[in-house]
């Protein structure tokens, strides 16, 4: 079993390419949910730019997911993302979620795994409007950060993985296991997608779900 929306790795196209020249990911079956119900999702630029997707969040914060992307049983969810110099100095976070349920409803549920350019990661659960820390913001040397003042177009790439086995769930950044929790306490079966905060400029070159025995993602 494998669900992948990545393609063979190509050189990233310049981020300045006009969004209107690229297909909006929402026309390819992706769904978007803003954290604030009053937020117009049109402020989000979310386009297919092979390999993967280019995301400029502007004032948007929330989740993006494809209904066909799910992790069940024993699986590994992977996200590879390039972080461009942000619009603001605020430390906005980005990453992935697993265990998505009722994502378009008031009772939405998921487990999310985020990083930010301070070199910190966060793991939380959402159940409707309630969120709970699994691991509060924590520094880890595995996270690659983009120094202040770098040239426009410079990026730093991080790879996030959630590995679910029968007994445990591992949260992995760039090959380093940063947290492990018992499977019994983590509702990770369900939808897999991306979670982003506002004023971010990102290129997601891979977002995929694989099972044991599937070829490793590039």
Tab-separated table of C-alpha atoms in Angstrom:
chain	number	residue	atom	x	y	z
A	1	UNK	CA	0.000	0.000	0.000
A	2	UNK	CA	1.314	3.407	-0.894
A	3	UNK	CA	-0.329	6.767	-1.502
A	4	UNK	CA	2.064	9.382	-2.785
A	5	UNK	CA	1.624	12.811	-4.302
A	6	UNK	CA	5.314	13.271	-4.978
A	7	UNK	CA	7.047	12.899	-8.332
A	8	UNK	CA	10.665	12.349	-9.339
A	9	UNK	CA	12.830	15.058	-7.801
A	10	UNK	CA	13.415	17.984	-10.172
A	11	UNK	CA	15.074	21.315	-9.523
A	12	UNK	CA	12.690	23.610	-7.672
A	13	UNK	CA	11.145	26.212	-9.898
A	14	UNK	CA	11.579	29.810	-8.733
A	15	UNK	CA	9.045	30.688	-6.046
A	16	UNK	CA	8.235	33.866	-7.926
A	17	UNK	CA	6.455	31.970	-10.727
A	18	UNK	CA	2.954	33.414	-10.958
A	19	UNK	CA	0.416	31.201	-9.199
A	20	UNK	CA	-2.053	31.679	-12.044
A	21	UNK	CA	0.369	29.785	-14.332
A	22	UNK	CA	0.138	26.663	-12.139
A	23	UNK	CA	-2.837	24.420	-11.280
A	24	UNK	CA	-4.474	25.134	-7.933
A	25	UNK	CA	-4.166	22.000	-5.780
A	26	UNK	CA	-7.855	22.332	-4.877
A	27	UNK	CA	-8.724	21.465	-8.478
A	28	UNK	CA	-6.758	18.212	-8.001
A	29	UNK	CA	-8.902	16.965	-5.132
A	30	UNK	CA	-7.189	18.629	-2.182
A	31	UNK	CA	-9.379	20.034	0.574
A	32	UNK	CA	-8.546	23.070	2.718
A	33	UNK	CA	-9.825	24.045	6.159
A	34	UNK	CA	-8.916	27.341	7.803
A	35	UNK	CA	-8.582	27.550	11.580
A	36	UNK	CA	-10.880	30.567	11.598
A	37	UNK	CA	-14.277	29.930	9.974
A	38	UNK	CA	-14.377	33.556	8.798
A	39	UNK	CA	-11.077	33.242	6.889
A	40	UNK	CA	-11.459	33.252	3.107
A	41	UNK	CA	-9.446	30.200	1.885
A	42	UNK	CA	-8.750	32.128	-1.327
A	43	UNK	CA	-5.963	34.011	0.492
A	44	UNK	CA	-4.008	30.748	0.471
A	45	UNK	CA	-1.829	30.113	-2.586
A	46	UNK	CA	-1.618	26.304	-2.879
A	47	UNK	CA	-0.453	25.197	-6.315
A	48	UNK	CA	1.013	22.110	-7.920
A	49	UNK	CA	4.666	22.831	-8.727
A	50	UNK	CA	6.379	19.564	-9.558
A	51	UNK	CA	7.838	17.936	-7.629
A	52	UNK	CA	4.997	18.524	-5.189
A	53	UNK	CA	3.288	21.730	-4.162
A	54	UNK	CA	4.196	25.332	-3.447
A	55	UNK	CA	2.370	26.988	-0.556
A	56	UNK	CA	2.246	30.664	0.347
A	57	UNK	CA	-0.098	30.997	3.288
A	58	UNK	CA	-0.485	34.791	3.586
A	59	UNK	CA	-3.128	35.221	6.353
A	60	UNK	CA	-4.256	31.586	6.179
A	61	UNK	CA	-3.559	29.016	8.872
A	62	UNK	CA	-5.091	25.560	8.896
A	63	UNK	CA	-4.911	22.171	7.222
A	64	UNK	CA	-4.741	20.776	3.698
A	65	UNK	CA	-5.601	17.158	2.954
A	66	UNK	CA	-6.548	14.780	0.151
A	67	UNK	CA	-9.452	12.431	0.980
A	68	UNK	CA	-7.592	9.532	-0.619
A	69	UNK	CA	-4.548	9.842	1.630
A	70	UNK	CA	-4.942	7.726	4.757
A	71	UNK	CA	-2.702	5.804	7.134
A	72	UNK	CA	-4.120	2.687	8.776
A	73	UNK	CA	-2.537	-0.094	10.822
A	74	UNK	CA	1.226	-0.202	10.346
A	75	UNK	CA	2.316	2.703	8.161
A	76	UNK	CA	4.746	5.564	7.712
A	77	UNK	CA	3.655	9.076	6.789
A	78	UNK	CA	6.317	11.326	5.270
A	79	UNK	CA	6.576	15.024	4.472
A	80	UNK	CA	9.598	16.686	2.871
A	81	UNK	CA	9.435	20.457	2.873
A	82	UNK	CA	11.648	23.380	1.873
A	83	UNK	CA	11.293	26.503	4.010
A	84	UNK	CA	11.859	29.877	2.303
A	85	UNK	CA	12.627	33.140	4.125
A	86	UNK	CA	9.323	34.074	5.819
A	87	UNK	CA	7.296	37.254	5.446
A	88	UNK	CA	7.584	38.084	9.137
A	89	UNK	CA	9.971	37.502	12.018
A	90	UNK	CA	7.358	35.533	13.953
A	91	UNK	CA	8.238	31.864	14.391
A	92	UNK	CA	5.375	30.315	12.451
A	93	UNK	CA	5.105	26.532	12.380
A	94	UNK	CA	4.453	23.942	9.686
A	95	UNK	CA	4.285	20.182	9.410
A	96	UNK	CA	1.928	17.268	9.024
A	97	UNK	CA	-0.959	15.487	10.693
A	98	UNK	CA	-2.145	11.885	10.958
A	99	UNK	CA	-5.273	10.262	12.345
A	100	UNK	CA	-7.587	12.732	10.636
A	101	UNK	CA	-11.303	12.193	11.257
A	102	UNK	CA	-14.309	14.375	10.402
A	103	UNK	CA	-11.941	16.984	9.004
A	104	UNK	CA	-14.700	19.114	7.516
A	105	UNK	CA	-16.889	18.938	10.644
A	106	UNK	CA	-17.006	20.636	14.037
A	107	UNK	CA	-15.681	17.460	15.676
A	108	UNK	CA	-12.472	17.297	13.619
A	109	UNK	CA	-9.741	15.134	15.150
A	110	UNK	CA	-6.087	14.603	14.324
A	111	UNK	CA	-2.554	14.320	15.727
A	112	UNK	CA	-0.167	16.967	14.433
A	113	UNK	CA	3.619	17.167	14.269
A	114	UNK	CA	5.124	20.603	13.612
A	115	UNK	CA	8.471	22.342	13.433
A	116	UNK	CA	9.488	25.997	13.336
A	117	UNK	CA	12.587	27.930	12.387
A	118	UNK	CA	13.741	28.177	15.997
A	119	UNK	CA	14.860	24.530	15.792
A	120	UNK	CA	11.887	23.347	17.870
A	121	UNK	CA	9.193	20.722	17.317
A	122	UNK	CA	5.696	20.240	18.725
A	123	UNK	CA	3.295	17.291	18.894
A	124	UNK	CA	-0.369	17.929	19.741
A	125	UNK	CA	-3.786	16.363	19.390
A	126	UNK	CA	-6.950	18.128	18.270
A	127	UNK	CA	-10.460	17.051	19.227
A	128	UNK	CA	-12.927	19.623	17.932
A	129	UNK	CA	-11.921	23.001	19.353
A	130	UNK	CA	-9.768	21.421	22.085
A	131	UNK	CA	-6.033	20.861	21.624
A	132	UNK	CA	-3.689	19.009	23.960
A	133	UNK	CA	0.114	18.922	24.054
A	134	UNK	CA	1.753	15.539	23.619
A	135	UNK	CA	5.195	17.187	23.487
A	136	UNK	CA	5.365	20.941	24.073
A	137	UNK	CA	7.737	23.045	21.961
A	138	UNK	CA	11.135	21.356	22.345
A	139	UNK	CA	14.546	22.129	20.836
A	140	UNK	CA	16.227	19.428	18.773
A	141	UNK	CA	19.490	19.537	16.835
A	142	UNK	CA	18.026	17.442	14.010
A	143	UNK	CA	15.942	20.391	12.787
A	144	UNK	CA	17.601	22.445	10.066
A	145	UNK	CA	17.024	26.173	10.391
A	146	UNK	CA	17.354	29.049	7.968
A	147	UNK	CA	19.579	31.806	9.393
A	148	UNK	CA	18.293	35.368	9.413
A	149	UNK	CA	19.318	37.600	6.555
A	150	UNK	CA	19.816	34.939	3.874
A	151	UNK	CA	19.241	35.806	0.230
A	152	UNK	CA	15.778	35.532	-1.286
A	153	UNK	CA	15.227	32.091	-2.771
A	154	UNK	CA	17.474	30.375	-0.213
A	155	UNK	CA	15.805	27.360	1.403
A	156	UNK	CA	16.359	24.778	4.079
A	157	UNK	CA	14.829	21.287	3.781
A	158	UNK	CA	13.442	19.143	6.587
A	159	UNK	CA	11.884	15.687	6.406
A	160	UNK	CA	9.205	14.669	8.912
A	161	UNK	CA	8.019	11.103	9.450
A	162	UNK	CA	5.369	9.514	11.634
A	163	UNK	CA	6.001	5.760	11.938
A	164	UNK	CA	3.129	3.746	13.356
A	165	UNK	CA	3.662	0.119	14.368
A	166	UNK	CA	1.416	-2.232	16.267
A	167	UNK	CA	2.883	-1.109	19.584
A	168	UNK	CA	4.223	2.424	19.206
A	169	UNK	CA	4.301	5.648	17.234
A	170	UNK	CA	7.622	7.318	16.433
A	171	UNK	CA	8.021	10.951	15.414
A	172	UNK	CA	11.121	11.439	13.277
A	173	UNK	CA	12.911	14.530	11.934
A	174	UNK	CA	15.655	14.114	9.337
A	175	UNK	CA	16.239	10.536	10.442
A	176	UNK	CA	16.363	11.266	14.187
A	177	UNK	CA	13.614	9.867	16.418
A	178	UNK	CA	12.550	12.862	18.515
A	179	UNK	CA	9.626	11.247	20.393
A	180	UNK	CA	8.038	7.817	20.854
A	181	UNK	CA	4.615	7.130	22.320
A	182	UNK	CA	2.579	3.938	22.902
A	183	UNK	CA	0.219	3.215	20.018
A	184	UNK	CA	-2.587	2.651	22.504
A	185	UNK	CA	-2.512	6.328	23.477
A	186	UNK	CA	-2.290	7.811	19.986
A	187	UNK	CA	-5.270	7.824	17.588
A	188	UNK	CA	-3.210	7.831	14.391
A	189	UNK	CA	-5.444	5.789	12.074
A	190	UNK	CA	-7.111	8.101	9.557
A	191	UNK	CA	-6.386	10.951	7.187
A	192	UNK	CA	-2.879	12.285	6.568
A	193	UNK	CA	-2.226	15.849	5.470
A	194	UNK	CA	-0.380	19.101	6.028
A	195	UNK	CA	-0.774	21.752	8.700
A	196	UNK	CA	0.555	25.288	8.143
A	197	UNK	CA	0.489	28.597	9.943
A	198	UNK	CA	0.181	32.040	8.396
A	199	UNK	CA	2.855	34.062	6.557
A	200	UNK	CA	4.855	31.048	5.408
A	201	UNK	CA	6.483	30.292	2.061
A	202	UNK	CA	7.005	26.534	1.598
A	203	UNK	CA	7.624	23.928	-1.065
A	204	UNK	CA	6.386	20.441	-0.178
A	205	UNK	CA	8.247	18.043	-2.455
A	206	UNK	CA	6.671	14.945	-0.892
A	207	UNK	CA	3.626	14.104	1.174
A	208	UNK	CA	2.993	10.372	1.207
A	209	UNK	CA	1.922	7.303	3.132
A	210	UNK	CA	3.645	3.926	2.788
A	211	UNK	CA	3.422	0.500	4.375
A	212	UNK	CA	6.206	-1.973	5.313
A	213	UNK	CA	7.722	-3.410	2.161
A	214	UNK	CA	6.925	-0.406	-0.031
A	215	UNK	CA	9.900	1.172	-1.811
A	216	UNK	CA	11.451	3.981	0.234
A	217	UNK	CA	10.545	7.488	-0.807
A	218	UNK	CA	13.226	9.549	-2.541
